[in-house]
Amino acid sequence: MSSIYGTNLKISIFGQSHSPAIGVNIDGLPAGLKIDFNELQTFLNRRMPGVAAHSTKRKEPDVPEFLSGLVDNGGSADGSNTGITCGSPLAAIIRNTDTRSQDYEQLKDVPRPSHADYTAFVKYGESHDVRGGGSFSGRLTAPLCIAGGICLQLLKQKSIDITAHIYQIANVKDTPFDPVSIGEKEKGILKTADFPVIDKNAGELMLAIIEEAKQAGDSVGGIIECAATGLPAGIGDPMFDGMENRLSAIIFGIPAVKGIEFGNGFSAAELRGSQNNDSFIMSEGKIKTSTNRHGGILGGITSGMPMLFRVAIKPTPSISIEQGSVSLSRKEEVRLAITGRHDPCIVPRAVPCVEAAAAIAIYDALLASAR
Amino acid sequence: MSSIYGTNLKISIFGQSHSPAIGVNIDGLPAGLKIDFNELQTFLNRRMPGVAAHSTKRKEPDVPEFLSGLVDNGGSADGSNTGITCGSPLAAIIRNTDTRSQDYEQLKDVPRPSHADYTAFVKYGESHDVRGGGSFSGRLTAPLCIAGGICLQLLKQKSIDITAHIYQIANVKDTPFDPVSIGEKEKGILKTADFPVIDKNAGELMLAIIEEAKQAGDSVGGIIECAATGLPAGIGDPMFDGMENRLSAIIFGIPAVKGIEFGNGFSAAELRGSQNNDSFIMSEGKIKTSTNRHGGILGGITSGMPMLFRVAIKPTPSISIEQGSVSLSRKEEVRLAITGRHDPCIVPRAVPCVEAAAAIAIYDALLASAR
Amino acid sequence: MSSIYGTNLKISIFGQSHSPAIGVNIDGLPAGLKIDFNELQTFLNRRMPGVAAHSTKRKEPDVPEFLSGLVDNGGSADGSNTGITCGSPLAAIIRNTDTRSQDYEQLKDVPRPSHADYTAFVKYGESHDVRGGGSFSGRLTAPLCIAGGICLQLLKQKSIDITAHIYQIANVKDTPFDPVSIGEKEKGILKTADFPVIDKNAGELMLAIIEEAKQAGDSVGGIIECAATGLPAGIGDPMFDGMENRLSAIIFGIPAVKGIEFGNGFSAAELRGSQNNDSFIMSEGKIKTSTNRHGGILGGITSGMPMLFRVAIKPTPSISIEQGSVSLSRKEEVRLAITGRHDPCIVPRAVPCVEAAAAIAIYDALLASAR
Amino acid sequence: MSSIYGTNLKISIFGQSHSPAIGVNIDGLPAGLKIDFNELQTFLNRRMPGVAAHSTKRKEPDVPEFLSGLVDNGGSADGSNTGITCGSPLAAIIRNTDTRSQDYEQLKDVPRPSHADYTAFVKYGESHDVRGGGSFSGRLTAPLCIAGGICLQLLKQKSIDITAHIYQIANVKDTPFDPVSIGEKEKGILKTADFPVIDKNAGELMLAIIEEAKQAGDSVGGIIECAATGLPAGIGDPMFDGMENRLSAIIFGIPAVKGIEFGNGFSAAELRGSQNNDSFIMSEGKIKTSTNRHGGILGGITSGMPMLFRVAIKPTPSISIEQGSVSLSRKEEVRLAITGRHDPCIVPRAVPCVEAAAAIAIYDALLASAR
């Protein structure tokens, strides 16, 4: 697989940080579905570099060009900026323009600690593309967000919503989602916020911590919480095609993700069954659970309750503080100070990436369950 | 997929808790490899029900019958209890014998809280197999362990070891693995222990907590830590075929798993980059890292350091304490007291399952990297 | 893949000619579907060895044992010999009983001409299972027919029929199907015939030719024609998932198949477009084609006309006439006279195999199109 | 799947005849391999439209732009027009420029006989892209040829050659390949010929027949024969991953292919086993077969003899002779005269497509066998 994900909806991603372009081919989109390009661009802008203080200074417009998969090539008859899928694979690319490859010359010999430079060297040898992290760069989440942004729109057409927020930065925690009921207003605010948190005060503390780390030439990690609401019960499959398997298989495709948990997750370890189980109840004629410690998934299959999961993001490995590394050619230890442009904290920009990845996994599972 | 996992090595699992048999078809094993059946049985016995105080009383011998894939049907020329793979798919089954289906009659209408009964009903309708949890039962980890037990032997032949231990039960924690160096002796002890912990005192506290929960008709959850050592650098692939993706896609196939984290995992959220990065060093002429917060995986690819991950296991949902549920036919709330045979804590029996799942994922990744 | 076929319905086959058992795991069958075991057995008997003069003398009852995937393990409440699928993988096995492995001892060193003995030796080395052809044996079509026989029943429930007949043996041709309209009565006769041909006289000639070859210690090949009727238009996908791709990818899994053609197939090479095109017409309010040279598939997608294809079967390579081969150990040419039990013509027994393979491919494509 | 082919090497194709671009993403190319762009362009020119009398008048330069997957974006240090793969997915696109969409306006309501217009309408509804055949167009073989042209170079680096020729047009047959020994000189001539035939006289007859059909507003079909030489024995897998399965699964992705046969293929039906079997012989210390009726494949696995197969191509369905069709909107029969630009015979341009498809399938199988 490597760059391909999905069973009924398949995405195939390509590109390196400094290749002419990055892009995605999306295979399996049903025909006749409307895509709103403005809405997609608004979504893509949320992960765009260069827009916030806490982000890398690299500037890329990140406007996708659609190469295929649309009726009349995406030109809409009514003048609106929309397109209709035609059933053929939908491919879109983004040109790489603001690339400063010389920044990375030295890294060819000296791998950055906790980056993929060394493991890529072992795997691909001399000819791997080290510039900007090559295909391991966070930049490759842009095509993921194109595919995910489209899936988010298609899910919305089925009244399914996916919203994520910054749950934790360093030791500051945001207010978590209410597991049984996530407010519509809250979702709207989070989706338009520069720094998506529920608790503004916590958000300000987080921003201060990020700024502090930046000044120190350091970086910070965090946790993202994501909720999918409106999902019918019965989606997903047992064993290796459960929703947890499907989601984790794509979420770990986002660079820097080092953990995922569903519902109570790791904290369930400290609970008794009577504290972690969710009683079934009747609510307005429908079967629900009174609590939602299971995070909306039982036996890999959606229960109809909100699907909830959290994703651990490690601190950006690129820091300007000097670190120990080795020279691959000389086989000796050296000191390394990284000078390129980097986010002191990638958690904010990873929020839409998590939403995008979840949307792809959920839409794919929905297509599989339609049969 | 659903019951199928893998790309170069493919396992296909079948069976329900109370079907005539459960089993696995393993496709892609190279020819000419030796399997030691005694060693496999010793491994399978570690997850066998009915052997320990903390386990369900259901007794199944769990001796696999091999149906295909072996030279001379597994009869070895030298009298040893070994077999040689012939390159064809290796299938093995275990008969279900000690099944008490009547225990589950009432559950057909009243789903057990936090079990898959309800979601399976929504997905499969009236005709799903509710007996003993059907295909959602923990019993289906037996064929997973057959496949995994074989992969563990094949990995051992390449000097790769996978060992797991109980890291946490309720709020009691075991001593974690030393991330840079896991002792050979320690591994040996853990693999033969009834209750695999590094710290005996912690283990006794855990057993007391499990017994206490059992007496209360309740259950407890926990965390398993797993280490793979001896892996060369360069195994795994970027993006959707990284080691984290591969491992999580199979580990979530074990019932009751609700979270997974690699290296520092969720705790990385609280760290700065300078605290979470691992410097590269030269050690006896080889490139290593001084610390191992990355858990042996960078960019989805092994670094040559021990691979480390932790798995969250929820408390057994089957408890005898009365709980709230609903009647699916009458659409009304009812009270439910579960009376079947169940483990008050499945963490100990999940330890070999985690080792087995990891072995399958790692052996599959190794085959993919051989090209 | 190797032993696994399908995307939404997945079959995983295992076994060797002389292993303890052969079998199949079928993953993806919807829940709640009825399987008639008597009807399945009647179908399986059509490929059973030992029943006809033109068949091998090996006798196997070929009664499948169902291990999983059925409600109440297949015991039906109303006393009928039927079972209901429960949504979990359905596994079935057949024991190998009448195996005479000593017949094959010499073949370990001297590969049979035009068999897989030599290529299997190159691929798997000394440890490959040469007995009875191992996993390359025609015996492995029994589990294919279990899966296919079930799919044939499920397709029949949707008014889709698949019927094949012997189209050619040596230079004797049967009457071909009428491409636009295949008679119901004809289908019924073919499905119950010992030697399924439309033209009885041609059939008798064919039988005489087979008997003649048998007396000469030789064998003969032939062609099978298969028709699928009742298929709605719109099934299948473009490019690599067209009906031709899907069908050929499974049909070539039947040993001895060396060619496949759809509609006019190879004879289209000799035609002009005006002779090979099919005009669209209105027929009872529905869009049809006046002729059916396209064999019911356009652009990989069903047109609603009968799907028609032909499969070339090579003469059984096992003949008792002495042939030239080599000793693998001594690297020298030797003479070989094969003495085991073999069909002088496998075409009759391959007829239900082609129906079975087609049923699996078509049912899988139907499930994919349901979304 | 649909637009995705392969297991270890995966190609994902996108584009419609009149979309902004067509292209391919190639995932799984090892790192460090050299691609010669001039050689690739020479290969692509062989299928380019508008170059020969027998071809459509549509003119497209068909020069691929490489978007990713190359070291230094394909700029070679030594000034040669070559690039080195970096291990990341290699994506390439070709812009569509000379598109006359108005030619196809009427076809939206009136499907062309024996085209995919009608089946695409049934599958995708009103929003399918009918312009130029959409994604069903022969134009989509251009990205197939990019991927295949690269694989041909990589195979050549392993001394494996794939060469095809026009075997038959209407009732005129070329000299077939010698199954046991295909001349190097012959291969070279075929690869540079405008009209690749072995027998020049037959070629002239074929050209006359094509011209005649063209004058009549009609078209003709044909057969292509393809040989792969230099392949080691042992490549391919049993059952569903045999070389025949792998090749047919991609070859039927070329529009207008209606049949495929290996070795003696359909003509084996008329032979006895003693006439169709190939004796093993020792030749210069190596095991070979004296004849090659098996076409280089036994049990799905290569035998080391030349791999030989033939592909049936139907006559171009687009003809200017008036034909019967229906109005989809008015549900009535109409007459249709097609006026666009079309090849009177696509067999010559399909020759490199068959080579390309075969190269992809063989290279993928080689990667799978390397483990």
mmCIF file with all atom_site columns, N, CA and C in Angstrom, chain B residues 89-125:
data_model
loop_
_atom_site.group_PDB
_atom_site.id
_atom_site.type_symbol
_atom_site.label_atom_id
_atom_site.label_alt_id
_atom_site.label_comp_id
_atom_site.label_asym_id
_atom_site.label_entity_id
_atom_site.label_seq_id
_atom_site.pdbx_PDB_ins_code
_atom_site.Cartn_x
_atom_site.Cartn_y
_atom_site.Cartn_z
_atom_site.occupancy
_atom_site.B_iso_or_equiv
_atom_site.pdbx_formal_charge
_atom_site.auth_seq_id
_atom_site.auth_comp_id
_atom_site.auth_asym_id
_atom_site.auth_atom_id
_atom_site.pdbx_PDB_model_num
ATOM 1   N N  . PRO B 1 89  ? -0.876  -22.479 1.330  1.00 0.00 ? 89  PRO B N  1
ATOM 2   C CA . PRO B 1 89  ? -1.541  -21.919 2.509  1.00 0.00 ? 89  PRO B CA 1
ATOM 3   C C  . PRO B 1 89  ? -1.621  -22.933 3.652  1.00 0.00 ? 89  PRO B C  1
ATOM 4   N N  . LEU B 1 90  ? -1.279  -22.463 4.843  1.00 0.00 ? 90  LEU B N  1
ATOM 5   C CA . LEU B 1 90  ? -1.307  -23.327 6.020  1.00 0.00 ? 90  LEU B CA 1
ATOM 6   C C  . LEU B 1 90  ? -2.595  -23.038 6.779  1.00 0.00 ? 90  LEU B C  1
ATOM 7   N N  . ALA B 1 91  ? -3.456  -24.044 6.867  1.00 0.00 ? 91  ALA B N  1
ATOM 8   C CA . ALA B 1 91  ? -4.716  -23.880 7.590  1.00 0.00 ? 91  ALA B CA 1
ATOM 9   C C  . ALA B 1 91  ? -4.713  -24.739 8.833  1.00 0.00 ? 91  ALA B C  1
ATOM 10  N N  . ALA B 1 92  ? -5.257  -24.191 9.912  1.00 0.00 ? 92  ALA B N  1
ATOM 11  C CA . ALA B 1 92  ? -5.361  -24.941 11.166 1.00 0.00 ? 92  ALA B CA 1
ATOM 12  C C  . ALA B 1 92  ? -6.684  -24.607 11.829 1.00 0.00 ? 92  ALA B C  1
ATOM 13  N N  . ILE B 1 93  ? -7.256  -25.595 12.478 1.00 0.00 ? 93  ILE B N  1
ATOM 14  C CA . ILE B 1 93  ? -8.533  -25.366 13.169 1.00 0.00 ? 93  ILE B CA 1
ATOM 15  C C  . ILE B 1 93  ? -8.464  -25.879 14.606 1.00 0.00 ? 93  ILE B C  1
ATOM 16  N N  . ILE B 1 94  ? -9.342  -25.347 15.420 1.00 0.00 ? 94  ILE B N  1
ATOM 17  C CA . ILE B 1 94  ? -9.555  -25.836 16.787 1.00 0.00 ? 94  ILE B CA 1
ATOM 18  C C  . ILE B 1 94  ? -11.050 -26.099 16.930 1.00 0.00 ? 94  ILE B C  1
ATOM 19  N N  . ARG B 1 95  ? -11.395 -27.295 17.367 1.00 0.00 ? 95  ARG B N  1
ATOM 20  C CA . ARG B 1 95  ? -12.810 -27.625 17.571 1.00 0.00 ? 95  ARG B CA 1
ATOM 21  C C  . ARG B 1 95  ? -13.345 -26.916 18.818 1.00 0.00 ? 95  ARG B C  1
ATOM 22  N N  . ASN B 1 96  ? -14.558 -26.442 18.735 1.00 0.00 ? 96  ASN B N  1
ATOM 23  C CA . ASN B 1 96  ? -15.233 -25.928 19.923 1.00 0.00 ? 96  ASN B CA 1
ATOM 24  C C  . ASN B 1 96  ? -15.971 -27.083 20.581 1.00 0.00 ? 96  ASN B C  1
ATOM 25  N N  . THR B 1 97  ? -15.699 -27.311 21.852 1.00 0.00 ? 97  THR B N  1
ATOM 26  C CA . THR B 1 97  ? -16.328 -28.470 22.494 1.00 0.00 ? 97  THR B CA 1
ATOM 27  C C  . THR B 1 97  ? -17.186 -28.077 23.689 1.00 0.00 ? 97  THR B C  1
ATOM 28  N N  . ASP B 1 98  ? -16.637 -27.273 24.562 1.00 0.00 ? 98  ASP B N  1
ATOM 29  C CA . ASP B 1 98  ? -17.328 -26.977 25.814 1.00 0.00 ? 98  ASP B CA 1
ATOM 30  C C  . ASP B 1 98  ? -18.207 -25.729 25.673 1.00 0.00 ? 98  ASP B C  1
ATOM 31  N N  . THR B 1 99  ? -19.236 -25.832 24.851 1.00 0.00 ? 99  THR B N  1
ATOM 32  C CA . THR B 1 99  ? -20.084 -24.664 24.607 1.00 0.00 ? 99  THR B CA 1
ATOM 33  C C  . THR B 1 99  ? -21.426 -24.851 25.307 1.00 0.00 ? 99  THR B C  1
ATOM 34  N N  . ARG B 1 100 ? -21.809 -23.852 26.066 1.00 0.00 ? 100 ARG B N  1
ATOM 35  C CA . ARG B 1 100 ? -23.112 -23.898 26.737 1.00 0.00 ? 100 ARG B CA 1
ATOM 36  C C  . ARG B 1 100 ? -23.996 -22.819 26.143 1.00 0.00 ? 100 ARG B C  1
ATOM 37  N N  . SER B 1 101 ? -24.603 -23.092 25.008 1.00 0.00 ? 101 SER B N  1
ATOM 38  C CA . SER B 1 101 ? -25.324 -22.060 24.288 1.00 0.00 ? 101 SER B CA 1
ATOM 39  C C  . SER B 1 101 ? -26.526 -21.540 25.057 1.00 0.00 ? 101 SER B C  1
ATOM 40  N N  . GLN B 1 102 ? -27.088 -22.371 25.908 1.00 0.00 ? 102 GLN B N  1
ATOM 41  C CA . GLN B 1 102 ? -28.288 -21.923 26.623 1.00 0.00 ? 102 GLN B CA 1
ATOM 42  C C  . GLN B 1 102 ? -28.012 -20.684 27.477 1.00 0.00 ? 102 GLN B C  1
ATOM 43  N N  . ASP B 1 103 ? -26.763 -20.534 27.934 1.00 0.00 ? 103 ASP B N  1
ATOM 44  C CA . ASP B 1 103 ? -26.419 -19.361 28.733 1.00 0.00 ? 103 ASP B CA 1
ATOM 45  C C  . ASP B 1 103 ? -26.763 -18.059 28.006 1.00 0.00 ? 103 ASP B C  1
ATOM 46  N N  . TYR B 1 104 ? -26.799 -18.109 26.703 1.00 0.00 ? 104 TYR B N  1
ATOM 47  C CA . TYR B 1 104 ? -26.895 -16.869 25.943 1.00 0.00 ? 104 TYR B CA 1
ATOM 48  C C  . TYR B 1 104 ? -28.285 -16.611 25.372 1.00 0.00 ? 104 TYR B C  1
ATOM 49  N N  . GLU B 1 105 ? -29.235 -17.513 25.680 1.00 0.00 ? 105 GLU B N  1
ATOM 50  C CA . GLU B 1 105 ? -30.551 -17.399 25.063 1.00 0.00 ? 105 GLU B CA 1
ATOM 51  C C  . GLU B 1 105 ? -31.178 -16.024 25.292 1.00 0.00 ? 105 GLU B C  1
ATOM 52  N N  . GLN B 1 106 ? -31.137 -15.562 26.551 1.00 0.00 ? 106 GLN B N  1
ATOM 53  C CA . GLN B 1 106 ? -31.798 -14.291 26.860 1.00 0.00 ? 106 GLN B CA 1
ATOM 54  C C  . GLN B 1 106 ? -31.135 -13.112 26.145 1.00 0.00 ? 106 GLN B C  1
ATOM 55  N N  . LEU B 1 107 ? -29.812 -13.256 25.863 1.00 0.00 ? 107 LEU B N  1
ATOM 56  C CA . LEU B 1 107 ? -29.071 -12.127 25.287 1.00 0.00 ? 107 LEU B CA 1
ATOM 57  C C  . LEU B 1 107 ? -29.520 -11.820 23.863 1.00 0.00 ? 107 LEU B C  1
ATOM 58  N N  . LYS B 1 108 ? -30.206 -12.756 23.250 1.00 0.00 ? 108 LYS B N  1
ATOM 59  C CA . LYS B 1 108 ? -30.674 -12.526 21.895 1.00 0.00 ? 108 LYS B CA 1
ATOM 60  C C  . LYS B 1 108 ? -31.570 -11.302 21.863 1.00 0.00 ? 108 LYS B C  1
ATOM 61  N N  . ASP B 1 109 ? -32.303 -11.063 22.945 1.00 0.00 ? 109 ASP B N  1
ATOM 62  C CA . ASP B 1 109 ? -33.196 -9.901  22.981 1.00 0.00 ? 109 ASP B CA 1
ATOM 63  C C  . ASP B 1 109 ? -32.633 -8.744  23.793 1.00 0.00 ? 109 ASP B C  1
ATOM 64  N N  . VAL B 1 110 ? -31.748 -9.048  24.755 1.00 0.00 ? 110 VAL B N  1
ATOM 65  C CA . VAL B 1 110 ? -31.245 -7.992  25.642 1.00 0.00 ? 110 VAL B CA 1
ATOM 66  C C  . VAL B 1 110 ? -29.734 -7.883  25.489 1.00 0.00 ? 110 VAL B C  1
ATOM 67  N N  . PRO B 1 111 ? -29.265 -6.889  24.753 1.00 0.00 ? 111 PRO B N  1
ATOM 68  C CA . PRO B 1 111 ? -27.816 -6.784  24.507 1.00 0.00 ? 111 PRO B CA 1
ATOM 69  C C  . PRO B 1 111 ? -27.052 -6.449  25.786 1.00 0.00 ? 111 PRO B C  1
ATOM 70  N N  . ARG B 1 112 ? -25.879 -7.080  25.943 1.00 0.00 ? 112 ARG B N  1
ATOM 71  C CA . ARG B 1 112 ? -25.034 -6.798  27.104 1.00 0.00 ? 112 ARG B CA 1
ATOM 72  C C  . ARG B 1 112 ? -24.364 -5.432  26.925 1.00 0.00 ? 112 ARG B C  1
ATOM 73  N N  . PRO B 1 113 ? -24.406 -4.596  27.955 1.00 0.00 ? 113 PRO B N  1
ATOM 74  C CA . PRO B 1 113 ? -23.742 -3.289  27.854 1.00 0.00 ? 113 PRO B CA 1
ATOM 75  C C  . PRO B 1 113 ? -22.267 -3.423  27.471 1.00 0.00 ? 113 PRO B C  1
ATOM 76  N N  . SER B 1 114 ? -21.841 -2.569  26.570 1.00 0.00 ? 114 SER B N  1
ATOM 77  C CA . SER B 1 114 ? -20.445 -2.472  26.125 1.00 0.00 ? 114 SER B CA 1
ATOM 78  C C  . SER B 1 114 ? -19.921 -3.725  25.429 1.00 0.00 ? 114 SER B C  1
ATOM 79  N N  . HIS B 1 115 ? -20.823 -4.628  25.067 1.00 0.00 ? 115 HIS B N  1
ATOM 80  C CA . HIS B 1 115 ? -20.496 -5.750  24.198 1.00 0.00 ? 115 HIS B CA 1
ATOM 81  C C  . HIS B 1 115 ? -20.909 -5.386  22.764 1.00 0.00 ? 115 HIS B C  1
ATOM 82  N N  . ALA B 1 116 ? -20.602 -6.266  21.826 1.00 0.00 ? 116 ALA B N  1
ATOM 83  C CA . ALA B 1 116 ? -20.982 -6.040  20.430 1.00 0.00 ? 116 ALA B CA 1
ATOM 84  C C  . ALA B 1 116 ? -22.376 -6.583  20.108 1.00 0.00 ? 116 ALA B C  1
ATOM 85  N N  . ASP B 1 117 ? -23.089 -7.082  21.113 1.00 0.00 ? 117 ASP B N  1
ATOM 86  C CA . ASP B 1 117 ? -24.409 -7.680  20.851 1.00 0.00 ? 117 ASP B CA 1
ATOM 87  C C  . ASP B 1 117 ? -25.317 -6.726  20.075 1.00 0.00 ? 117 ASP B C  1
ATOM 88  N N  . TYR B 1 118 ? -25.387 -5.476  20.556 1.00 0.00 ? 118 TYR B N  1
ATOM 89  C CA . TYR B 1 118 ? -26.317 -4.527  19.931 1.00 0.00 ? 118 TYR B CA 1
ATOM 90  C C  . TYR B 1 118 ? -25.868 -4.120  18.528 1.00 0.00 ? 118 TYR B C  1
ATOM 91  N N  . THR B 1 119 ? -24.578 -3.787  18.390 1.00 0.00 ? 119 THR B N  1
ATOM 92  C CA . THR B 1 119 ? -24.112 -3.337  17.072 1.00 0.00 ? 119 THR B CA 1
ATOM 93  C C  . THR B 1 119 ? -24.165 -4.483  16.055 1.00 0.00 ? 119 THR B C  1
ATOM 94  N N  . ALA B 1 120 ? -23.916 -5.722  16.523 1.00 0.00 ? 120 ALA B N  1
ATOM 95  C CA . ALA B 1 120 ? -24.029 -6.872  15.617 1.00 0.00 ? 120 ALA B CA 1
ATOM 96  C C  . ALA B 1 120 ? -25.485 -7.068  15.198 1.00 0.00 ? 120 ALA B C  1
ATOM 97  N N  . PHE B 1 121 ? -26.402 -6.830  16.135 1.00 0.00 ? 121 PHE B N  1
ATOM 98  C CA . PHE B 1 121 ? -27.824 -6.948  15.810 1.00 0.00 ? 121 PHE B CA 1
ATOM 99  C C  . PHE B 1 121 ? -28.212 -5.921  14.737 1.00 0.00 ? 121 PHE B C  1
ATOM 100 N N  . VAL B 1 122 ? -27.722 -4.695  14.909 1.00 0.00 ? 122 VAL B N  1
ATOM 101 C CA . VAL B 1 122 ? -28.041 -3.652  13.915 1.00 0.00 ? 122 VAL B CA 1
ATOM 102 C C  . VAL B 1 122 ? -27.464 -4.032  12.554 1.00 0.00 ? 122 VAL B C  1
ATOM 103 N N  . LYS B 1 123 ? -26.240 -4.560  12.574 1.00 0.00 ? 123 LYS B N  1
ATOM 104 C CA . LYS B 1 123 ? -25.555 -4.849  11.307 1.00 0.00 ? 123 LYS B CA 1
ATOM 105 C C  . LYS B 1 123 ? -26.101 -6.106  10.636 1.00 0.00 ? 123 LYS B C  1
ATOM 106 N N  . TYR B 1 124 ? -26.314 -7.165  11.400 1.00 0.00 ? 124 TYR B N  1
ATOM 107 C CA . TYR B 1 124 ? -26.646 -8.466  10.811 1.00 0.00 ? 124 TYR B CA 1
ATOM 108 C C  . TYR B 1 124 ? -28.102 -8.868  10.992 1.00 0.00 ? 124 TYR B C  1
ATOM 109 N N  . GLY B 1 125 ? -28.823 -8.155  11.837 1.00 0.00 ? 125 GLY B N  1
ATOM 110 C CA . GLY B 1 125 ? -30.238 -8.473  12.010 1.00 0.00 ? 125 GLY B CA 1
ATOM 111 C C  . GLY B 1 125 ? -30.457 -9.706  12.853 1.00 0.00 ? 125 GLY B C  1
#
